[in-house]
Amino acid sequence: MDHKRDEENGLDGNYNSEVETEHMKKKEKENQEEKEEEEEEEMSVERIFEGKEVPSWREQLTVRASVVSFVLSVLFTFIVMKFNLTTGIIPSLNVSAGLLGFFFVSVWTKFLDKSGLLKQPFTRQENTVIQTCVVASSGIAFSGGFGSYLFGMSQVIAKQSENAGGNKEYKNPTVAWMIGFLFVVSFLGLFSVVPLRKIMIVDFRLTYPSGTATAHLINSFHTPRGAKLAKKQVRVLGKYFSFSFLWGFFQWFFAAGDDCGFAGFPTFGLKAYKYKFFFDFSATYVGVGMICPYIVNISLLVGGILSWGLMWPLIETRKGDWYPADLPSSNIRGLQGYKIFIAIATILGDGLYNFFKVLGQTLLGLFYQLQYKNMSGVPPIEDRSSPRSSSTSYNDTRRTQIFLKDQIPTSFAIGGYIAIAAISMATLPHIFPQLKWYYILVIYLVAPTMAFCNAYGCGLTDWSLASTYGMLAIFIIGAWAGAAHGGVIAGLAACGVMMNIVSTASDLMQDFKTGYLTLASPRSMFVSQFIGTAMGCVISPCVFWLFYKAFADLGQSGSEYPAPYALVFHNMAVLGVEGISNLPKNCFTLCCVFFGAAILVNLVRDTVGRKRAQFIPIPMAMAIPFYLGPYFAIDMCVGSLILFIWQRINKAKAEAFGPAVASGLICGEGIWTLPSSILALAGIKQPICMKFLSRATNARADKFLGA
């Protein structure tokens, strides 16, 4: 018996010894991998790629890159369009575009390599070209104004504010004029800042955080370790993409009418549901919450509680005193007016504060650049306290050499700007008779300065203030034209011209920064941005038209796609043309209070320091739920909570795979809008209405049905 026990102990001892040996080997392997990773990080990035030849700018623009860019452009345009028409909050999709671009071309090249047909390997420069093209194309879905100024011209939106001074100006969207409009205004921004690329990227060494982050992502994909991680991230993205798509498909069956389905689930009770406090089971906005900073999500929730939890219920008690009691809920002379104009005041206060802040930083930065450039080799934007290592110097030397190799002639940029401006001045008055040629001329004279300020400010802060520049154009051109000469449409069209110029200018400079850090040629970057913009000018109107035709209640308050910013921009134009006389009682006073509060809160955020500022809400984010309600903010806070818990459990995994999970959730449900639109166009309706009623209402319904 003892002998048997000794044998068993011996077996257990051998087994434990083997397990320990295996564990030690695994640990050694992990330590070795970590050491290699640290060495790789410490090593100059460009020395890692030193043995690889940099393809010429023409070789970077491949047919496969164009095909993949087109497919991804359609995919991301649907996603951005959904964001435009639901909440107007558009997260950065750079990680998704980079991952999917890498995945598609890697699969393509692997297949061709196995069949012996591969002629050109997949490089980081080609990856950058795809990224640039996709972001440029899907960016038109935002700057094209399909959820703001352009749709704000339509009869659907105009009807919701027609009681304001009897304004009935509108221009309904059609594919033809939308494509024509985008083609004549979307390319000017590209030509306006091309001559400044060396000053911005090489001389001033502006950071461009998003462009820099994208470049680091692409560079990491093309190192041995980075490629392994990228493949794992793609698998995770695909898994959550499938889940999100199937979840959207499943939900569709139960949404046969208004307030039906999972989106109408009264999570916190029916009273809370009436004031938009509920979780609507949107995988998309849970994913957005995982991408957006915590303070943005908390700001949205605070704004929702302040407005729908406190202000609107209190103002409702003044019905019959502050506004007529018999007005419908959608009339802007009633409660709707307070929701819209207080949101506008907060957005304007935040936007103007940041406009003057970034303008001040721009002018101060330029002053230092011009005054001290000859006195010191290190630009003032860089950190003077940290010595430049030899690897950093090698990176800069190599990157600057490639960046300055393929020049884009200044004469080409200036000539292109003048030619397109002339075509635009001749064309736009035919599309919008209210927008006179001399309005356009004034915009084009000041636009390069505005484009430079936006591009420079974006390089410092990563903030593009395109919407703020557009709002300024609404007020200036709208007031200039006046109510009698179509000031509302003129202001909205002018907003579109200005937004497209300043938005594409900052996007191009971000792309130049990405190209600089990945050794992609400025010429290939410019051509890729040009091709992407041209794709977007066609794809975005077609995608919007699909939504417009498929969903009859598009743009209506309380619908699946309320397009909140379309109504906000339209009412801004009305306000600019007609003044404040048509606002409800005490609305202007409240607007002034919130305008001032937005400036004050931003001032406090900037004075208390970065550490404390992360606990102070952002006014712009707080204003978004004023009109829509806090339901999507609850979704986003759920996303933040998931990420927070994940980071507590395993920070390394959360940082590596969090963006991939979020991208999968966003893309899956976003792409479901394509088949759901097609089903709606085909007249195929959802078979079930899942609705939630109070006990008393349910008893009355049962009694009625029983009778």
XYZ file of C-alpha atoms in Angstrom:
707
model
C 0.000 0.000 0.000
C 2.847 2.353 0.959
C 4.729 1.351 -2.183
C 1.704 2.256 -4.315
C 1.401 5.610 -2.540
C 5.110 6.277 -3.182
C 4.585 5.512 -6.888
C 1.638 7.911 -7.008
C 3.690 10.586 -5.244
C 6.470 9.988 -7.739
C 4.065 10.388 -10.664
C 2.621 13.550 -9.137
C 6.122 14.878 -8.546
C 7.152 14.190 -12.172
C 3.940 15.772 -13.453
C 4.410 18.863 -11.269
C 8.045 19.097 -12.353
C 7.027 18.972 -16.036
C 4.344 21.619 -15.459
C 6.850 23.867 -13.692
C 9.389 23.390 -16.494
C 6.752 24.198 -19.111
C 5.629 27.241 -17.107
C 9.233 28.461 -16.812
C 9.795 28.020 -20.566
C 6.586 29.930 -21.293
C 7.632 32.697 -18.886
C 11.087 32.915 -20.486
C 9.486 33.126 -23.930
C 7.146 35.921 -22.770
C 10.076 37.800 -21.192
C 12.085 37.402 -24.393
C 9.159 38.700 -26.472
C 8.737 41.667 -24.114
C 12.469 42.384 -24.356
C 12.339 42.222 -28.170
C 9.316 44.505 -28.165
C 11.102 47.038 -25.932
C 14.207 46.903 -28.149
C 12.017 47.357 -31.234
C 10.341 50.388 -29.635
C 13.682 51.907 -28.594
C 15.166 51.334 -32.042
C 14.654 53.995 -34.675
C 11.458 53.291 -36.607
C 13.108 54.082 -39.925
C 16.082 51.804 -39.153
C 13.609 48.915 -38.839
C 12.472 49.655 -42.417
C 15.962 50.643 -43.642
C 16.385 47.558 -45.810
C 13.048 48.082 -47.584
C 12.984 50.189 -50.705
C 10.521 53.089 -50.693
C 8.294 52.754 -53.789
C 7.858 55.750 -56.097
C 4.698 57.843 -55.697
C 3.141 56.161 -58.765
C 3.847 52.675 -57.342
C 2.095 53.666 -54.100
C -1.123 54.300 -56.068
C -2.073 50.733 -57.015
C -5.252 49.319 -58.542
C -5.827 47.079 -55.505
C -5.532 50.130 -53.213
C -8.227 51.890 -55.282
C -10.552 48.860 -55.196
C -10.147 48.324 -51.435
C -10.565 52.080 -50.848
C -13.824 52.118 -52.813
C -15.269 49.148 -50.885
C -14.284 50.607 -47.512
C -15.528 54.065 -48.560
C -19.020 52.691 -49.170
C -18.873 50.827 -45.841
C -17.765 53.861 -43.818
C -20.089 56.274 -45.622
C -23.074 54.209 -44.424
C -21.691 54.288 -40.881
C -20.979 58.052 -40.876
C -24.378 58.732 -42.481
C -26.101 56.809 -39.716
C -24.278 58.895 -37.101
C -25.163 62.089 -38.998
C -28.858 61.279 -39.073
C -29.210 59.903 -35.531
C -27.171 62.043 -33.102
C -24.604 63.957 -35.135
C -21.753 62.539 -33.000
C -19.105 61.052 -35.292
C -16.219 59.178 -33.610
C -12.797 58.682 -35.188
C -12.865 55.662 -37.508
C -9.123 55.738 -38.303
C -8.389 52.521 -36.402
C -11.184 50.687 -38.235
C -10.072 52.003 -41.639
C -6.432 51.134 -40.949
C -7.207 47.638 -39.663
C -9.643 46.749 -42.452
C -7.369 48.209 -45.147
C -4.467 46.127 -43.825
C -6.663 43.016 -43.610
C -8.148 43.225 -47.131
C -4.853 43.887 -48.921
C -2.995 41.302 -46.804
C -5.552 38.643 -47.825
C -5.323 39.816 -51.455
C -1.491 39.679 -51.549
C -1.361 36.319 -49.730
C -3.732 34.801 -52.293
C -1.729 36.204 -55.237
C 1.547 35.097 -53.647
C 0.300 31.495 -53.336
C -0.833 31.507 -56.954
C 2.481 33.028 -58.091
C 0.860 36.202 -59.495
C 2.085 38.704 -56.896
C 4.031 41.482 -58.615
C 4.240 44.081 -55.845
C 4.359 43.493 -52.056
C 2.027 45.346 -49.704
C 3.862 48.316 -48.171
C 3.057 50.769 -45.412
C 2.988 53.516 -48.042
C 0.170 51.717 -49.883
C -1.597 51.200 -46.538
C -1.363 54.971 -45.950
C -2.805 55.673 -49.407
C -5.823 53.443 -48.618
C -6.297 55.092 -45.207
C -6.162 58.570 -46.754
C -8.596 57.719 -49.548
C -11.160 56.096 -47.216
C -11.086 58.902 -44.636
C -11.347 61.556 -47.396
C -14.305 59.789 -48.992
C -16.265 59.088 -45.806
C -15.403 62.600 -44.556
C -17.635 64.031 -47.313
C -20.595 62.409 -45.526
C -19.885 64.876 -42.698
C -18.669 68.011 -44.521
C -21.318 67.471 -47.223
C -23.935 68.498 -44.652
C -26.310 65.543 -45.062
C -27.106 65.727 -41.365
C -26.722 69.508 -41.039
C -26.830 72.410 -43.526
C -27.740 70.516 -46.721
C -30.649 68.553 -45.261
C -31.487 71.695 -43.256
C -32.639 73.274 -46.552
C -35.334 70.625 -47.124
C -39.075 71.075 -46.768
C -39.200 68.423 -44.017
C -36.942 70.549 -41.793
C -38.365 73.922 -42.895
C -41.894 72.782 -41.946
C -40.761 72.147 -38.360
C -39.771 75.802 -37.987
C -42.081 77.501 -40.496
C -43.979 79.278 -37.708
C -40.863 81.322 -37.030
C -41.774 84.487 -38.905
C -43.658 82.551 -41.552
C -40.398 81.407 -43.166
C -41.137 78.798 -45.839
C -37.863 78.743 -47.802
C -36.669 75.292 -48.737
C -34.797 73.279 -51.349
C -35.472 69.555 -51.407
C -32.483 67.281 -52.019
C -31.965 65.465 -55.322
C -28.980 63.336 -56.289
C -28.069 65.514 -59.300
C -27.686 68.897 -57.586
C -26.085 67.378 -54.461
C -23.355 65.701 -56.545
C -22.872 68.875 -58.603
C -22.652 71.056 -55.484
C -20.103 68.774 -53.783
C -17.910 68.562 -56.886
C -17.587 72.354 -57.166
C -16.882 73.038 -53.458
C -15.051 69.979 -52.061
C -11.704 70.327 -53.864
C -10.869 73.932 -53.019
C -9.619 73.044 -49.547
C -7.054 70.653 -51.040
C -5.457 73.374 -53.164
C -5.654 76.072 -50.471
C -3.045 74.584 -48.102
C -0.769 72.561 -50.428
C 1.864 75.358 -50.638
C 2.110 75.355 -46.816
C 2.828 71.636 -46.335
C 6.603 72.070 -45.749
C 6.065 74.951 -43.315
C 3.444 73.044 -41.300
C 5.067 69.585 -41.237
C 8.852 70.141 -41.497
C 9.517 73.697 -40.295
C 6.871 74.084 -37.582
C 6.783 70.346 -36.729
C 3.108 70.534 -35.798
C 1.906 67.434 -33.936
C -1.388 66.559 -35.720
C -2.231 63.947 -33.027
C -4.717 61.929 -35.129
C -2.387 61.839 -38.143
C 0.535 60.854 -35.918
C -1.470 58.113 -34.164
C -2.605 56.741 -37.540
C 0.998 56.686 -38.791
C 2.214 54.800 -35.694
C -0.627 52.313 -36.208
C 0.308 51.740 -39.869
C 4.036 51.499 -39.087
C 3.304 48.904 -36.380
C 1.219 46.798 -38.811
C 4.244 46.334 -41.045
C 6.693 45.148 -38.383
C 6.743 41.374 -37.619
C 5.237 41.754 -34.117
C 2.789 44.430 -35.228
C 1.507 42.248 -38.068
C 0.731 39.432 -35.604
C -1.165 41.808 -33.311
C -3.008 43.342 -36.277
C -4.231 39.894 -37.367
C -5.541 39.211 -33.853
C -7.229 42.629 -33.793
C -8.884 41.945 -37.157
C -10.249 38.624 -35.833
C -11.688 40.399 -32.784
C -13.155 43.144 -34.993
C -14.739 40.515 -37.255
C -16.278 38.652 -34.316
C -17.925 41.769 -32.857
C -18.869 43.008 -36.329
C -20.829 39.769 -36.857
C -22.467 40.024 -33.437
C -23.476 43.672 -33.999
C -24.834 43.010 -37.503
C -26.890 39.999 -36.346
C -28.129 41.955 -33.320
C -29.353 44.728 -35.622
C -31.046 42.105 -37.818
C -32.704 40.474 -34.789
C -33.989 43.810 -33.450
C -35.521 44.672 -36.835
C -38.193 41.947 -36.476
C -39.730 43.614 -33.399
C -39.861 47.246 -34.601
C -43.043 47.324 -36.707
C -44.255 50.732 -35.492
C -43.497 53.846 -33.426
C -41.899 53.098 -30.033
C -41.765 49.384 -30.891
C -38.865 47.027 -30.379
C -35.865 46.943 -28.047
C -35.221 50.649 -28.717
C -38.494 51.360 -26.885
C -37.660 49.341 -23.766
C -38.488 51.489 -20.673
C -35.351 50.517 -18.739
C -35.933 52.921 -15.831
C -39.732 52.991 -15.959
C -42.367 54.602 -18.178
C -42.077 58.064 -16.611
C -38.316 58.100 -17.228
C -38.930 56.753 -20.754
C -41.205 59.748 -21.493
C -38.218 62.022 -20.780
C -35.844 59.899 -22.900
C -34.090 58.135 -20.007
C -33.675 54.564 -21.227
C -31.118 52.150 -22.631
C -32.007 51.468 -26.277
C -29.740 48.402 -26.814
C -27.736 50.116 -29.575
C -24.480 48.227 -30.175
C -23.308 51.180 -32.281
C -23.396 53.720 -29.462
C -21.980 51.281 -26.923
C -19.032 51.004 -29.339
C -18.850 54.799 -29.696
C -18.739 55.055 -25.904
C -15.717 52.738 -25.846
C -13.868 55.026 -28.277
C -14.840 58.454 -26.923
C -13.015 59.807 -23.842
C -14.776 59.290 -20.505
C -15.310 63.035 -20.029
C -17.208 63.298 -23.344
C -19.625 60.532 -22.353
C -20.102 61.936 -18.850
C -20.674 65.429 -20.338
C -23.405 64.032 -22.585
C -25.105 62.354 -19.628
C -24.834 65.487 -17.451
C -26.326 67.553 -20.294
C -29.189 65.062 -20.626
C -29.934 65.132 -16.887
C -29.751 68.944 -16.759
C -32.131 69.406 -19.715
C -34.559 66.455 -19.734
C -34.358 65.767 -16.010
C -34.668 69.379 -14.761
C -35.133 72.186 -17.289
C -37.769 70.871 -19.718
C -40.088 69.507 -16.975
C -39.852 72.899 -15.205
C -40.513 74.884 -18.409
C -43.463 72.574 -19.142
C -45.071 73.823 -15.930
C -45.051 77.353 -17.469
C -47.233 76.221 -20.388
C -49.888 78.852 -21.031
C -47.673 81.558 -19.537
C -44.338 81.381 -21.351
C -45.828 79.835 -24.508
C -49.362 79.009 -25.759
C -50.752 75.791 -24.272
C -52.401 74.665 -27.534
C -49.173 74.504 -29.588
C -48.041 71.065 -30.859
C -44.834 69.704 -29.334
C -42.905 70.197 -32.599
C -43.627 73.957 -32.859
C -40.548 76.097 -32.189
C -42.670 78.806 -30.563
C -43.321 76.284 -27.785
C -41.123 73.928 -25.731
C -39.302 72.846 -28.899
C -37.975 76.393 -29.285
C -36.328 76.301 -25.860
C -34.720 72.940 -26.671
C -33.311 74.085 -30.012
C -32.211 77.647 -29.270
C -30.664 76.947 -25.858
C -28.680 74.129 -27.531
C -27.639 76.552 -30.303
C -26.550 79.185 -27.739
C -24.425 76.624 -25.852
C -22.851 75.308 -29.083
C -22.098 78.863 -30.264
C -20.590 79.841 -26.891
C -18.332 76.774 -26.876
C -17.506 77.091 -30.585
C -16.630 80.803 -30.463
C -14.534 80.393 -27.301
C -12.499 77.617 -28.905
C -12.315 79.524 -32.202
C -10.672 82.532 -30.522
C -8.551 80.277 -28.305
C -7.158 78.332 -31.276
C -6.795 81.565 -33.270
C -4.807 83.058 -30.376
C -2.627 79.939 -30.163
C -2.124 80.077 -33.927
C -1.041 83.717 -33.928
C 1.174 83.209 -30.854
C 2.739 80.108 -32.378
C 3.392 81.935 -35.640
C 4.936 84.841 -33.735
C 7.360 82.514 -31.961
C 8.090 80.620 -35.147
C 8.964 83.758 -37.085
C 10.819 85.489 -34.237
C 12.873 82.606 -32.890
C 13.325 80.345 -35.920
C 16.718 81.817 -36.777
C 17.768 81.964 -33.102
C 17.246 78.252 -32.377
C 17.264 75.094 -34.440
C 14.500 73.609 -32.322
C 11.041 74.957 -33.136
C 9.143 76.332 -30.110
C 6.415 73.711 -30.488
C 8.909 70.955 -29.673
C 10.096 70.213 -26.142
C 13.447 71.968 -25.692
C 14.197 70.235 -22.402
C 14.547 66.742 -23.903
C 17.706 66.004 -25.928
C 17.198 64.639 -29.429
C 18.543 61.079 -29.682
C 20.440 59.808 -32.718
C 17.501 57.528 -33.641
C 15.118 60.514 -33.588
C 17.565 62.528 -35.699
C 17.841 59.664 -38.177
C 14.035 59.392 -38.360
C 13.673 63.115 -39.027
C 16.449 63.199 -41.614
C 15.077 60.216 -43.508
C 11.469 61.432 -43.374
C 12.302 64.991 -44.399
C 14.394 63.713 -47.312
C 11.488 61.619 -48.679
C 8.849 64.271 -47.884
C 10.709 66.960 -49.870
C 11.597 64.632 -52.724
C 8.284 64.745 -54.637
C 7.290 68.393 -54.736
C 3.837 69.670 -55.697
C 4.412 72.938 -57.606
C 2.975 76.021 -55.899
C 1.830 77.319 -59.284
C -0.247 74.140 -59.700
C -1.934 74.693 -56.318
C -2.678 78.388 -56.914
C -3.836 77.751 -60.495
C -6.066 74.900 -59.346
C -7.637 77.040 -56.610
C -8.368 79.939 -58.994
C -9.759 77.636 -61.716
C -12.092 75.728 -59.364
C -13.149 78.979 -57.651
C -14.088 80.462 -61.036
C -16.091 77.346 -61.997
C -17.755 77.374 -58.585
C -18.731 81.065 -58.839
C -20.324 80.394 -62.222
C -22.093 77.184 -61.122
C -23.347 77.719 -57.562
C -25.817 80.564 -58.373
C -27.570 78.142 -60.766
C -27.935 75.564 -57.970
C -28.832 78.195 -55.328
C -30.174 81.398 -56.943
C -30.189 83.019 -53.482
C -26.373 82.646 -53.247
C -25.073 85.494 -55.428
C -21.691 85.311 -57.133
C -20.275 88.158 -55.025
C -21.128 86.272 -51.801
C -19.090 83.350 -53.145
C -16.226 85.645 -54.169
C -15.958 87.055 -50.638
C -15.962 83.517 -49.178
C -13.186 82.415 -51.546
C -11.074 85.474 -50.740
C -11.129 84.781 -46.988
C -11.294 80.955 -47.191
C -7.512 80.291 -47.597
C -6.844 82.256 -44.380
C -9.596 80.338 -42.570
C -8.286 77.039 -43.996
C -4.781 77.857 -42.765
C -6.056 78.762 -39.276
C -8.092 75.561 -39.066
C -5.219 73.391 -40.340
C -2.718 75.040 -37.988
C -5.098 74.852 -35.007
C -5.810 71.199 -35.812
C -2.057 70.540 -35.776
C -1.807 72.020 -32.282
C -4.999 70.735 -30.650
C -6.395 68.006 -32.973
C -9.651 70.015 -33.133
C -11.171 70.837 -36.491
C -13.526 73.798 -36.073
C -15.118 73.372 -39.508
C -18.653 73.571 -38.076
C -17.838 76.831 -36.262
C -16.509 78.430 -39.460
C -19.688 77.226 -41.192
C -21.872 78.809 -38.492
C -20.071 82.139 -38.924
C -20.814 81.963 -42.679
C -24.500 81.270 -41.932
C -24.864 84.429 -39.840
C -22.752 86.730 -42.042
C -24.101 85.721 -45.485
C -27.654 85.147 -44.172
C -27.798 88.625 -42.634
C -26.209 90.140 -45.767
C -28.800 88.507 -48.056
C -31.747 89.286 -45.753
C -35.127 87.598 -45.429
C -36.515 89.173 -48.607
C -33.754 87.675 -50.788
C -33.632 84.105 -49.520
C -31.226 84.654 -46.642
C -31.929 81.258 -45.045
C -30.938 79.212 -48.112
C -28.075 81.617 -48.926
C -26.706 81.263 -45.377
C -26.949 77.457 -45.383
C -25.325 77.195 -48.833
C -22.522 79.559 -47.731
C -22.039 77.366 -44.664
C -21.543 74.393 -46.990
C -18.950 76.203 -49.088
C -16.949 77.304 -46.037
C -17.223 73.975 -44.182
C -16.002 71.968 -47.171
C -12.961 74.200 -47.680
C -11.736 74.307 -44.075
C -12.599 70.666 -43.357
C -10.750 69.197 -46.364
C -7.775 71.516 -45.705
C -7.241 70.199 -42.161
C -7.873 66.604 -43.316
C -5.208 66.935 -46.025
C -2.654 68.315 -43.583
C -3.397 65.421 -41.186
C -2.761 63.076 -44.125
C 0.491 64.847 -44.997
C 1.622 64.249 -41.398
C 0.690 60.560 -41.667
C 2.540 60.350 -44.996
C 5.583 62.103 -43.519
C 5.809 59.510 -40.720
C 5.289 56.494 -43.024
C 7.511 57.779 -45.896
C 4.526 58.077 -48.236
C 5.039 60.644 -50.975
C 3.153 63.979 -50.691
C 2.101 63.477 -54.311
C 0.529 60.093 -53.591
C -1.154 61.624 -50.512
C -2.590 64.481 -52.572
C -3.758 62.193 -55.395
C -5.250 59.732 -52.886
C -7.104 62.559 -51.089
C -8.294 63.868 -54.477
C -9.571 60.421 -55.545
C -11.198 59.856 -52.130
C -12.915 63.252 -52.296
C -14.207 62.486 -55.802
C -15.516 59.109 -54.588
C -17.206 60.804 -51.635
C -18.889 63.374 -53.899
C -20.738 60.494 -55.580
C -21.044 57.872 -52.826
C -22.338 60.172 -50.053
C -25.279 61.684 -52.018
C -26.281 58.203 -53.219
C -26.184 56.768 -49.677
C -28.126 59.752 -48.322
C -30.687 59.370 -51.132
C -31.180 55.743 -50.108
C -31.978 56.855 -46.532
C -34.162 59.701 -47.821
C -36.299 57.405 -49.952
C -36.340 54.410 -47.607
C -37.438 56.194 -44.416
C -40.489 58.407 -44.854
C -40.090 60.044 -41.423
C -36.429 60.991 -41.948
C -35.728 64.268 -40.157
C -38.866 64.142 -38.002
C -38.449 64.621 -34.257
C -38.821 61.299 -32.427
C -38.177 59.171 -35.535
C -35.409 56.607 -35.992
C -33.368 59.195 -37.926
C -34.258 62.661 -36.532
C -31.209 64.453 -38.073
C -30.986 66.857 -35.099
C -28.310 69.127 -36.520
C -30.342 69.752 -39.687
C -32.981 71.503 -37.573
C -30.295 73.269 -35.501
C -28.532 74.643 -38.605
C -31.833 75.660 -40.231
C -32.877 77.575 -37.123
C -29.471 79.217 -36.921
C -30.080 80.527 -40.444
C -33.578 81.740 -39.447
C -32.115 83.433 -36.367
C -29.401 85.119 -38.467
C -31.951 86.441 -40.962
C -34.954 87.318 -38.765
C -33.390 88.056 -35.374
C -34.710 87.136 -31.923
C -38.239 88.541 -32.179
C -39.832 85.130 -32.838
C -38.317 83.325 -29.845
C -40.639 82.134 -27.035
C -40.880 84.179 -23.823
C -37.660 84.272 -21.753
C -35.945 82.049 -24.332
C -33.437 84.752 -25.313
C -32.556 85.364 -21.641
C -31.926 81.643 -21.127
C -29.873 81.549 -24.349
C -27.664 84.391 -23.053
C -27.204 82.567 -19.736
C -26.143 79.321 -21.448
C -23.949 81.171 -23.977
C -22.098 82.845 -21.106
C -21.994 79.636 -19.068
C -20.382 77.764 -21.989
C -17.617 80.393 -22.193
C -17.157 80.411 -18.401
C -16.942 76.606 -18.134
C -14.357 76.486 -20.940
C -12.374 79.242 -19.226
C -12.397 77.276 -15.956
C -11.352 74.095 -17.795
C -8.368 75.912 -19.309
C -7.255 77.573 -16.064
C -7.456 74.667 -13.586
C -4.964 72.516 -15.488
C -5.268 69.306 -17.497
C -5.544 67.016 -14.449
C -8.559 68.794 -12.950
C -10.122 69.706 -16.308
C -10.850 66.025 -16.969
C -13.524 66.198 -14.238
C -15.298 69.296 -15.661
C -17.985 68.634 -18.339
C -17.546 69.932 -21.905
C -20.319 72.435 -22.855
C -20.453 71.387 -26.543
C -21.061 67.764 -25.543
C -23.604 68.796 -22.895
C -25.644 70.665 -25.542
C -26.184 67.661 -27.850
C -28.813 65.883 -25.669
C -30.753 69.155 -25.131
C -32.760 68.403 -28.268
C -32.363 64.632 -28.637
C -32.573 63.366 -25.076
C -30.060 61.383 -22.988
C -30.841 57.860 -24.274
C -27.768 57.607 -26.527
C -25.600 59.088 -23.739
C -26.694 56.170 -21.541
C -25.583 53.752 -24.295
C -22.229 55.512 -24.513
C -21.745 55.470 -20.743
C -22.384 51.708 -20.806
C -19.564 51.470 -23.380
C -17.306 53.533 -21.087
C -18.179 51.294 -18.128
C -17.331 48.132 -20.109
C -13.959 49.590 -21.115
C -13.255 50.829 -17.565
C -13.918 47.379 -16.037
C -11.875 45.702 -18.793
C -8.935 48.032 -18.110
C -9.137 47.216 -14.407
C -9.073 43.476 -15.128
C -6.432 43.496 -17.904
C -5.162 46.904 -19.028
C -2.815 45.587 -21.735
C -5.555 43.583 -23.463
C -8.070 46.419 -23.150
C -5.653 48.853 -24.803
C -4.744 46.376 -27.556
C -8.226 45.094 -28.389
C -10.631 47.761 -27.038
C -10.570 49.837 -30.256
C -11.103 46.672 -32.346
C -14.139 45.613 -30.244
C -15.581 49.135 -30.468
C -14.992 49.287 -34.243
C -16.726 45.925 -34.723
C -19.784 47.056 -32.730
C -19.955 50.326 -34.700
C -19.426 48.816 -38.145
C -21.771 45.824 -37.770
C -24.944 47.685 -36.822
C -23.910 50.552 -39.109
C -23.785 48.234 -42.123
C -27.154 46.725 -41.159
C -28.661 50.065 -42.294
C -27.941 49.052 -45.916
C -30.121 45.882 -45.976
C -32.739 47.575 -43.742
C -32.955 50.465 -46.233
C -33.329 48.041 -49.132
C -36.090 46.150 -47.260
C -37.891 49.455 -46.599
C -37.632 50.458 -50.277
C -38.986 47.047 -51.305
C -41.997 47.580 -49.016
C -41.085 44.701 -46.687
C -42.257 45.644 -43.186
C -41.264 44.247 -39.814
C -43.669 41.472 -38.732
C -43.868 42.201 -34.962
C -44.431 45.248 -32.762
C -43.019 44.731 -29.283
C -44.411 47.556 -27.158
C -44.427 48.324 -23.434
C -47.556 49.733 -21.761
C -48.525 50.701 -18.234
C -50.839 48.309 -16.380
C -53.804 50.704 -16.701
C -53.247 51.244 -20.438
C -52.836 47.517 -20.946
C -56.154 46.848 -19.124
C -57.925 49.387 -21.364
C -56.363 47.817 -24.461
C -57.437 44.321 -23.346
C -60.947 45.572 -22.666
C -61.139 47.250 -26.071
C -59.809 44.203 -27.907
C -62.057 41.886 -25.904
C -65.084 43.983 -26.896
